[in-house]
CSV table of C-alpha atoms and ligand atoms in Angstrom, one decimal:
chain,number,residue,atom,x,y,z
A,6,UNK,CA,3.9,-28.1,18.9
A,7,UNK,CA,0.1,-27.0,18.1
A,8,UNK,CA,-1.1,-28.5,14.8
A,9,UNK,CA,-2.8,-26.6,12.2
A,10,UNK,CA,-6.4,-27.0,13.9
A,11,UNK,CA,-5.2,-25.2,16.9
A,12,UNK,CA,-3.9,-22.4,15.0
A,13,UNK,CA,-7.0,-21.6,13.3
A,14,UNK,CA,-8.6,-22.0,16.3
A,15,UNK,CA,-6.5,-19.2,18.0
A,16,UNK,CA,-7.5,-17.1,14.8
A,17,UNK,CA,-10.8,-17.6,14.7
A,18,UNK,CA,-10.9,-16.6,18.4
A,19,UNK,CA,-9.9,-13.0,17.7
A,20,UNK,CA,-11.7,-12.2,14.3
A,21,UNK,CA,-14.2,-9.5,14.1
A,22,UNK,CA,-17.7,-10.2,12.4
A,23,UNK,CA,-19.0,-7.8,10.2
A,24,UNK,CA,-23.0,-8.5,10.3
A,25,UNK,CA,-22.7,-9.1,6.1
A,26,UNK,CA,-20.6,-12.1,6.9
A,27,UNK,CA,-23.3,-14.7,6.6
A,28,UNK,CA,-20.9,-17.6,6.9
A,29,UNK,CA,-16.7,-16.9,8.6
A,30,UNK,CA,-14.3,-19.0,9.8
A,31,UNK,CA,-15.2,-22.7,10.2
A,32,UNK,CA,-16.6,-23.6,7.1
A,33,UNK,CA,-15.3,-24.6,3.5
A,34,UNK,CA,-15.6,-21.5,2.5
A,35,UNK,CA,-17.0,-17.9,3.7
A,36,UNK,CA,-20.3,-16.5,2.7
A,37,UNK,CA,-20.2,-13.0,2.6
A,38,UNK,CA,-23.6,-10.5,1.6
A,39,UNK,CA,-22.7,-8.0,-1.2
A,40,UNK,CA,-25.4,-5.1,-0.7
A,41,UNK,CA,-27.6,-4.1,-4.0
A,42,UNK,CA,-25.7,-1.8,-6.5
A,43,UNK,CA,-22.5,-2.8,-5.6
A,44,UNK,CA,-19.2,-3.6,-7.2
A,45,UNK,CA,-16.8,-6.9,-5.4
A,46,UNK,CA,-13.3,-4.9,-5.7
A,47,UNK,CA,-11.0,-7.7,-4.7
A,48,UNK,CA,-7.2,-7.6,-4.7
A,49,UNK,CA,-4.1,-10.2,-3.2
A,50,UNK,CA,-0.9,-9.5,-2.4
A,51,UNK,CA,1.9,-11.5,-0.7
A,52,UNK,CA,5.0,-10.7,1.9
A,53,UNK,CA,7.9,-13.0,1.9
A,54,UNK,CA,10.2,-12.9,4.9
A,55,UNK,CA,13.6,-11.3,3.5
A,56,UNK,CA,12.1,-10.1,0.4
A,57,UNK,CA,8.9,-8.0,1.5
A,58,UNK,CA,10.2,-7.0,5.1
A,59,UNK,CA,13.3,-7.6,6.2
A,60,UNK,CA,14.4,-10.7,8.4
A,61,UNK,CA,14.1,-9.8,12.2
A,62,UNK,CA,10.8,-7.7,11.4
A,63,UNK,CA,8.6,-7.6,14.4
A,64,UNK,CA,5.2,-10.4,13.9
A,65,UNK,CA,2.8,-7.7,14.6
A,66,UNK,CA,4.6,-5.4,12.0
A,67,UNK,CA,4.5,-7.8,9.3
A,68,UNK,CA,1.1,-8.1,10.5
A,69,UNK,CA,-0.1,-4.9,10.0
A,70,UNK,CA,1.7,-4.4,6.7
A,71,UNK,CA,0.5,-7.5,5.1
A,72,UNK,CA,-2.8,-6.0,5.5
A,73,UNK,CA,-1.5,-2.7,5.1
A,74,UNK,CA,-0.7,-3.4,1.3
A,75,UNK,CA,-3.8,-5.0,0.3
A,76,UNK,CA,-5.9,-1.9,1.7
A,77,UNK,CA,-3.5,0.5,-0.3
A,78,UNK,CA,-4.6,-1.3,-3.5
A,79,UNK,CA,-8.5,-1.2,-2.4
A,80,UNK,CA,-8.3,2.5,-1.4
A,81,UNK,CA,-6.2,3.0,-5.0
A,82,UNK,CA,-9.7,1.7,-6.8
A,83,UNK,CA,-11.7,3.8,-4.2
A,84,UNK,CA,-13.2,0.8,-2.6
A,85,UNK,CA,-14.9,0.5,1.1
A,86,UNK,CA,-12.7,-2.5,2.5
A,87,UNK,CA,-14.9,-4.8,3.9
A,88,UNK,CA,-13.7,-8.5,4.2
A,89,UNK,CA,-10.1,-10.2,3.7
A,90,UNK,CA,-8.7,-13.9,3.9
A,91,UNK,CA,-5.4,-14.5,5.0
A,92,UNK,CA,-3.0,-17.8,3.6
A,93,UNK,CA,-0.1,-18.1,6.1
A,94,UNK,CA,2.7,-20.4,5.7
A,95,UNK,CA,4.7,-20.8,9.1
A,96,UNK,CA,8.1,-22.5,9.6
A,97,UNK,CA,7.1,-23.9,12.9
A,98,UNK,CA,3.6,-23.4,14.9
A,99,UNK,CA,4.8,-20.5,16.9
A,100,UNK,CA,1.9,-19.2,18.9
A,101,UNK,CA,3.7,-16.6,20.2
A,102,UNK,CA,4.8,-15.3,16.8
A,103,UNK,CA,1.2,-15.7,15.3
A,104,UNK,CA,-0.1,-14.2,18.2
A,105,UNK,CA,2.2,-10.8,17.9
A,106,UNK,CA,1.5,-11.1,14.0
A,107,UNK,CA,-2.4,-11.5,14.9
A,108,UNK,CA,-2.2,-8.2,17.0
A,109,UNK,CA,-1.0,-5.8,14.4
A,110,UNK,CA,-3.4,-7.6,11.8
A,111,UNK,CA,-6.5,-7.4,13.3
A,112,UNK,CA,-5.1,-3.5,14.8
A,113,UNK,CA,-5.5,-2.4,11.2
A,114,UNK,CA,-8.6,-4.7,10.0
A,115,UNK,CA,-10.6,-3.1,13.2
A,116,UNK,CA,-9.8,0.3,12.1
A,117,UNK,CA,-11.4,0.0,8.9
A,118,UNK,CA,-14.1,-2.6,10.1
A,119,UNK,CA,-12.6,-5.4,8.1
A,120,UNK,CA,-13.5,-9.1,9.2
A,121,UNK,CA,-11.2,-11.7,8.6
A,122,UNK,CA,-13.5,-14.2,7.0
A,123,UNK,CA,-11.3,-17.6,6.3
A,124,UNK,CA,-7.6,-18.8,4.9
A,125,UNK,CA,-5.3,-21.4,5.4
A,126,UNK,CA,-2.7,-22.4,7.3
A,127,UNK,CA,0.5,-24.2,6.4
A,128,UNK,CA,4.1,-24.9,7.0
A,129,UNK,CA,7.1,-23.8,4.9
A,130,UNK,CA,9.3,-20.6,4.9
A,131,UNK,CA,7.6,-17.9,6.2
A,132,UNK,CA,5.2,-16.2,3.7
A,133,UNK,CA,1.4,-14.9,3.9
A,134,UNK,CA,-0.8,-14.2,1.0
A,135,UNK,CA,-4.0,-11.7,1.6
A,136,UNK,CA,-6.7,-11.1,-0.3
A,137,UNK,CA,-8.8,-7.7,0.5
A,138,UNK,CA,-12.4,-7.4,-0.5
A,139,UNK,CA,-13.6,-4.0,-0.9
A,140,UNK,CA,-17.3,-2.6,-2.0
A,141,UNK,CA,-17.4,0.3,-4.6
A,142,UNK,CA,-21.1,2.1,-5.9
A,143,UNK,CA,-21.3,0.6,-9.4
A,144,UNK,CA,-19.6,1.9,-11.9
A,145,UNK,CA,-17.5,4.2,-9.3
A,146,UNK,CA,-14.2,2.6,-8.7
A,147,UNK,CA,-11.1,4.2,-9.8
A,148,UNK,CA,-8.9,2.7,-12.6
A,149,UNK,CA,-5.7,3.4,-13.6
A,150,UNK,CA,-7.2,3.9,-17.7
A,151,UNK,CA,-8.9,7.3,-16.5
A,152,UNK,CA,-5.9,10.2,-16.6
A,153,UNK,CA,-6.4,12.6,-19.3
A,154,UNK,CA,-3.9,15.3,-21.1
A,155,UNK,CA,-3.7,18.7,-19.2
A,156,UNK,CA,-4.7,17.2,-15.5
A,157,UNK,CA,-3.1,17.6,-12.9
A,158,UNK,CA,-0.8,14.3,-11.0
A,159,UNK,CA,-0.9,14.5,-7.1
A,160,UNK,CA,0.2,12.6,-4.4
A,161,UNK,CA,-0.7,12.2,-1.0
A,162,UNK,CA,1.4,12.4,2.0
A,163,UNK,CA,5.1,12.4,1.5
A,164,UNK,CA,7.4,10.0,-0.3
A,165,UNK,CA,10.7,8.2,0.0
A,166,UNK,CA,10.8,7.6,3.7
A,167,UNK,CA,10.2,4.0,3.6
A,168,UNK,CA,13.0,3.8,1.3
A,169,UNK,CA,15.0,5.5,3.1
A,170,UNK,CA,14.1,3.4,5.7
A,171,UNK,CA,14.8,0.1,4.1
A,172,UNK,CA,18.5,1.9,2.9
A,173,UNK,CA,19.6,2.5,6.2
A,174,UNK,CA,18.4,-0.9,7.3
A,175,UNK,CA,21.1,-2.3,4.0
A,176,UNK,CA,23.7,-0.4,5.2
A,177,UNK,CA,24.0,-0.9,8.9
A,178,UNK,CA,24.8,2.3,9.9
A,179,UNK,CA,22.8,5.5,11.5
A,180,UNK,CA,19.0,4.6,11.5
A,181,UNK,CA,16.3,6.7,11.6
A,182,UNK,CA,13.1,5.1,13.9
A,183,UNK,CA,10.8,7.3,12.1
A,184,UNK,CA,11.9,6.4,8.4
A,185,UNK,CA,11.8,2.3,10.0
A,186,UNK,CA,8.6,3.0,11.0
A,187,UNK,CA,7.4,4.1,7.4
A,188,UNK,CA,8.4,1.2,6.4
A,189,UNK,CA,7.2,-1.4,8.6
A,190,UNK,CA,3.4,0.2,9.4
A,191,UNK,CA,2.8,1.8,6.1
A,192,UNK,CA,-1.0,4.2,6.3
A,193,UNK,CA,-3.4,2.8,3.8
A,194,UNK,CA,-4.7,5.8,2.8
A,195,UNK,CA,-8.4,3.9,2.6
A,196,UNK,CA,-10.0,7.1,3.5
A,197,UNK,CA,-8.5,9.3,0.8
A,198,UNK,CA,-9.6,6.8,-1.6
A,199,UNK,CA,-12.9,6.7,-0.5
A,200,UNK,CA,-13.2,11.1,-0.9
A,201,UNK,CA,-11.6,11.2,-4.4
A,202,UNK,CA,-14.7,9.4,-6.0
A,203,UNK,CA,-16.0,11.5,-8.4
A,204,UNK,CA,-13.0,13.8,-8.0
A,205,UNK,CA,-10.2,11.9,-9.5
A,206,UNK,CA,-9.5,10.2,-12.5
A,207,UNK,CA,-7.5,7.7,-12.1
A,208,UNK,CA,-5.6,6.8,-9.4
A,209,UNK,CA,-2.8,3.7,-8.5
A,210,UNK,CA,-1.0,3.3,-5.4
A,211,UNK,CA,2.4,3.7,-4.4
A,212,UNK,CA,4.1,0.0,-3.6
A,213,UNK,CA,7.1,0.1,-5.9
A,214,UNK,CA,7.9,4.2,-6.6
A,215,UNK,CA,6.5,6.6,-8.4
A,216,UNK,CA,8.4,6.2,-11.8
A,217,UNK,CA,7.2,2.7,-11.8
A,218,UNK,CA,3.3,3.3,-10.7
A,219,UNK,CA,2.6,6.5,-12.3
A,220,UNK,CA,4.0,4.7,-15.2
A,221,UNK,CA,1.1,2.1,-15.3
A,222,UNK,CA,-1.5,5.1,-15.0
A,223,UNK,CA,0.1,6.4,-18.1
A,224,UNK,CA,0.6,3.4,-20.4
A,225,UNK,CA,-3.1,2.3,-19.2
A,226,UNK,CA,-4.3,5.8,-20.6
A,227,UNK,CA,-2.1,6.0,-23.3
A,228,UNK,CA,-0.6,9.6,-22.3
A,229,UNK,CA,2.8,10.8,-21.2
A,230,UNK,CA,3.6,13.2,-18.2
A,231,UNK,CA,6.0,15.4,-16.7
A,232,UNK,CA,6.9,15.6,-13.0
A,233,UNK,CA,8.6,18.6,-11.4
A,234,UNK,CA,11.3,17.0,-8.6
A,235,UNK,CA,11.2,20.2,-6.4
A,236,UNK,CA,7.5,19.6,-5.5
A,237,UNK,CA,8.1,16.0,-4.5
A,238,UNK,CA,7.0,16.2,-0.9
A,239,UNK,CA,9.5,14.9,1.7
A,240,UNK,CA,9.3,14.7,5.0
A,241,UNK,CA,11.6,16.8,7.3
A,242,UNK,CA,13.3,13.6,8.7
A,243,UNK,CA,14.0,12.4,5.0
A,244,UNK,CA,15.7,15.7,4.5
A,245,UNK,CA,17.7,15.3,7.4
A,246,UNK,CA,19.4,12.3,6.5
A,247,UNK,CA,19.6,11.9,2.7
A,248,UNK,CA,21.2,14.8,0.0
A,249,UNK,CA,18.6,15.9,-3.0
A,250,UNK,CA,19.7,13.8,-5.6
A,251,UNK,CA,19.3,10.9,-2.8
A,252,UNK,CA,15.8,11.8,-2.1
A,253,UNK,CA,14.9,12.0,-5.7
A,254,UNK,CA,16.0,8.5,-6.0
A,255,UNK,CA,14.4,7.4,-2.9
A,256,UNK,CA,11.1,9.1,-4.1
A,257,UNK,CA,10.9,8.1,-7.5
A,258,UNK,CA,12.3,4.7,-7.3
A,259,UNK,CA,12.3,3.2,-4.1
A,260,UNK,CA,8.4,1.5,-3.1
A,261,UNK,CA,6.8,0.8,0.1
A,262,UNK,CA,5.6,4.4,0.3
A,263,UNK,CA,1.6,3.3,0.3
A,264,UNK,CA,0.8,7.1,-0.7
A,265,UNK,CA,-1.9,7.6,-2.9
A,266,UNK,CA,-1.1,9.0,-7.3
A,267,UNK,CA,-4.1,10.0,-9.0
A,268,UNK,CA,-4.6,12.5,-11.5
A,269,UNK,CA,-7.9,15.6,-11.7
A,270,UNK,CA,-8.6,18.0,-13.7
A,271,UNK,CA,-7.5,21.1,-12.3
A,272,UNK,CA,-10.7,22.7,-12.1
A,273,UNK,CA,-11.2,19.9,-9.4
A,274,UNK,CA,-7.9,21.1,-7.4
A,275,UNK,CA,-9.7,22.9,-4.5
A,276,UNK,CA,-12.2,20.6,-3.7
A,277,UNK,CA,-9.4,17.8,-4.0
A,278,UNK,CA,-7.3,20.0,-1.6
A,279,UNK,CA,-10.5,20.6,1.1
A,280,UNK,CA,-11.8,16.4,0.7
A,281,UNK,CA,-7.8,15.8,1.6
A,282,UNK,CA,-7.6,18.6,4.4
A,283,UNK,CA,-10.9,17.2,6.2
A,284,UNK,CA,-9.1,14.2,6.8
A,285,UNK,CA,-5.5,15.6,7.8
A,286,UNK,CA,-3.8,14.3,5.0
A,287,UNK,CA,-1.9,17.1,2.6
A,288,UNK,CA,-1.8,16.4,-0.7
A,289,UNK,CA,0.6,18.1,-3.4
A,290,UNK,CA,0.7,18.3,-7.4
A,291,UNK,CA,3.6,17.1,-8.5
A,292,UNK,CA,2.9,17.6,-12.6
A,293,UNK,CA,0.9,17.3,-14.9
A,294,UNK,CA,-0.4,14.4,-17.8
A,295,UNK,CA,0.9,15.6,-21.7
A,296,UNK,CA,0.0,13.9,-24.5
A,297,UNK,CA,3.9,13.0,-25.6
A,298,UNK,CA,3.9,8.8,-24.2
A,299,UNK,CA,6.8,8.7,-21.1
A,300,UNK,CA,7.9,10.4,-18.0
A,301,UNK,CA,9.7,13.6,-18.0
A,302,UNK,CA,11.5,14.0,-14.7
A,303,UNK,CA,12.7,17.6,-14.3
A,304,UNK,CA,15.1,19.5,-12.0
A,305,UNK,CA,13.2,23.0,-10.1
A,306,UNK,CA,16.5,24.3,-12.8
A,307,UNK,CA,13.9,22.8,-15.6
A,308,UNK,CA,16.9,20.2,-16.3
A,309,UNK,CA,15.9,16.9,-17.3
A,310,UNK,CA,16.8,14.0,-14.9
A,311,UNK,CA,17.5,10.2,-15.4
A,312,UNK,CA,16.7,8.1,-12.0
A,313,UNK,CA,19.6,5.2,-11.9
A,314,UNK,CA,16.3,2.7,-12.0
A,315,UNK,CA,12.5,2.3,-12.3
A,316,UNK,CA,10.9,0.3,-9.1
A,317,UNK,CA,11.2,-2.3,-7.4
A,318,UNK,CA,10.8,-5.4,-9.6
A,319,UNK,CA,10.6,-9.8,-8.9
A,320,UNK,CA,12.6,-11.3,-11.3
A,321,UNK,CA,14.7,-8.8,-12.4
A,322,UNK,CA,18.1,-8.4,-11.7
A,323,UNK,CA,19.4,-9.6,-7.9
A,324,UNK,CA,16.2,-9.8,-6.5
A,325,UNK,CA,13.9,-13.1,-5.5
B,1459,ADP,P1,-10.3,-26.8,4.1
B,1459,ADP,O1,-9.4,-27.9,4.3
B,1459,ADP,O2,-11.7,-27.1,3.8
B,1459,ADP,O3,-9.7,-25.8,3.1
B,1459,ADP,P2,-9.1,-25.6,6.4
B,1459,ADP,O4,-8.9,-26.7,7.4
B,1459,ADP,O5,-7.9,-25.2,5.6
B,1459,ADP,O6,-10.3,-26.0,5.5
B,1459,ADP,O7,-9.7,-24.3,7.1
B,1459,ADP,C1,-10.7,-24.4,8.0
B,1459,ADP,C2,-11.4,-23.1,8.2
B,1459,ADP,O8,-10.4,-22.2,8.8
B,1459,ADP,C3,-11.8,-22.5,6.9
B,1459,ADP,O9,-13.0,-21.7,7.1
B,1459,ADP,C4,-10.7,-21.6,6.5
B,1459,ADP,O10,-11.1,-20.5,5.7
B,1459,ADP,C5,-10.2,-21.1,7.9
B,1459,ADP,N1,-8.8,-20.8,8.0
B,1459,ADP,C6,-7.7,-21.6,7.8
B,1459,ADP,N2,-6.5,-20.9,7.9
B,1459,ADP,C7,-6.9,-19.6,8.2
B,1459,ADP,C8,-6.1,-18.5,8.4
B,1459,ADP,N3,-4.8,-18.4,8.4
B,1459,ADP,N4,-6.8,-17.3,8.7
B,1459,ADP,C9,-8.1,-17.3,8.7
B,1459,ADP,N5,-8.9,-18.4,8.5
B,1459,ADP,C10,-8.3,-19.5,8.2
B,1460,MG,MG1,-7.8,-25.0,3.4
């Protein structure tokens, strides 16, 4: 069985070096060049076998969405990603396995020109920690404080298919690959991020549902909103296997979608709609931010609607 040394080894092997990495893998600690009139966005987030992706998840899926996540949350501040450690905890030294998860990892890191630049490697149940470093003009990135009354909410892409993904997995029947695949190589929308400088407001991404996240944009603005169900957008494969109310649910408050929520003024709506189009990703207004504090969830009958829950959350209830 390899030790520890070895694995790094095999790691440090395949990283990619960004030319602002002064010092990588192999020292106590990375040294990395932040350029003049920048911001350090950094951000960490951990998968847990069983509780993140489900057991039996493909290494160079869990991979991909371990980095997948921690991009989401860069592109949600509007941040360049640049530079990102990873803390793996392994049950045995599998070189196999890290090799598979090392393929989907570095497939996404080399998209965005991301160097892995250190970590650490130990032995327990199987569990990884990144931590994403992202650049941002001063003064530019996105926070969730920024949404004012009268703008408009949008979301990128569509929503719930993950969800729906990860229900189908629970119940062991008919799956959809496409909905699966949502959920195990969620699309950082890093680029999105990137074009709604100076357009949006504020912005979160979607990890645990909408209810939940859009939720945090509003409390950390101190305004209310109100979100029209019939304009959630849902992908034709969605709508072929789940009923509206379903979807609703699946949308609102099931996670792992990795879409973008931000909010504009509309009088920024085209230009939102032609930065979006420019990189092939649609983009839809889903309501719009009102002064009364909560989250009004209405029917296209202009019912109100109560979701059975609000996100994903540790700690709560069943879950780890
Ligand atoms: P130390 O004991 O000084 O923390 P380690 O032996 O843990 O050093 O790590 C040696 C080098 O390998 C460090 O540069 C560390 O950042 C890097 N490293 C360890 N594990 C990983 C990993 N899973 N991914 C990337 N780099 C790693
Ligand atoms: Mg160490």
């Amino acid at each position: 069985m390899p030790g520890e040394f070895a694995l790094i080894d095999r790691i440090r092997a395949r990283a990619a070096r960004r030319d602002d990495v002064v010092r990588g893998i192999g020292d106590d600690a990375a040294v990395l060049a932040v350029p003049d009139g920048h911001e350090l966005v950094v951000t960490c987030d951990t998968l847990v076998a069983g509780v993140h992706f489900p057991d039996g998840t493909a290494p160079s899926d869990v991979g991909y969405k371990a980095l997948a996540v921690n991009l989401s949350d860069l592109a949600a501040m509007a941040a360049a990603p640049a530079w990102c450690t990873l803390a793996l905890t392994l049950p045995d030294g599998d070189e196999a396995w890290l090799d598979a998860f090392l393929d989907g990892f570095l497939e996404l890191a080399d998209e965005h020109g991301v160097s892995l630049v250190g970590g650490d490697t130990t032995r327990g149940p199987l569990a990884m920690t990144v931590t994403a470093h992202g650049l941002v003009p001063a003064g530019q990135a996105l926070l969730r404080s920024g949404a004012r009354v009268g703008e408009d909410i949008w979301v990128t892409g569509t929503l719930g298919d993950a969800a729906g993904g990860l229900a189908q997995w629970r119940q062991r029947g008919p799956a959809s690959a496409k909905l699966r695949y949502r959920l195990d190589r969620p699309t950082p929308r890093v680029q999105a991020g990137l074009a709604l400088r100076g357009l949006a407001s504020a912005a979160v991404d979607l990890s645990d549902g909408l209810a939940a996240d859009l939720g945090h944009v509003l409390a950390a603005s101190g305004v209310g909103a109100r979100l029209d169900l019939g304009r959630l957008p849902c992908s034709r494969t969605l709508a072929d296997h789940f009923d509206e109310n379903r979807r609703w649910e699946l949308q609102l408050t099931g996670g792992d979608d990795y879409e973008l929520c931000f909010t504009a003024p509309a009088a920024r709506a085209l230009e939102i709609e032609q930065a979006l189009a420019a990189l092939e990703l649609p983009a839809t207004v889903v309501g719009q931010v009102e002064a009364e504090p909560g989250l009004r969830l209405l029917t296209p009958e202009g019912g109100a609607w109560t979701p059975p829950a609000t996100g994903y959350q540790h700690f709560e209830g069943g879950h780890a």
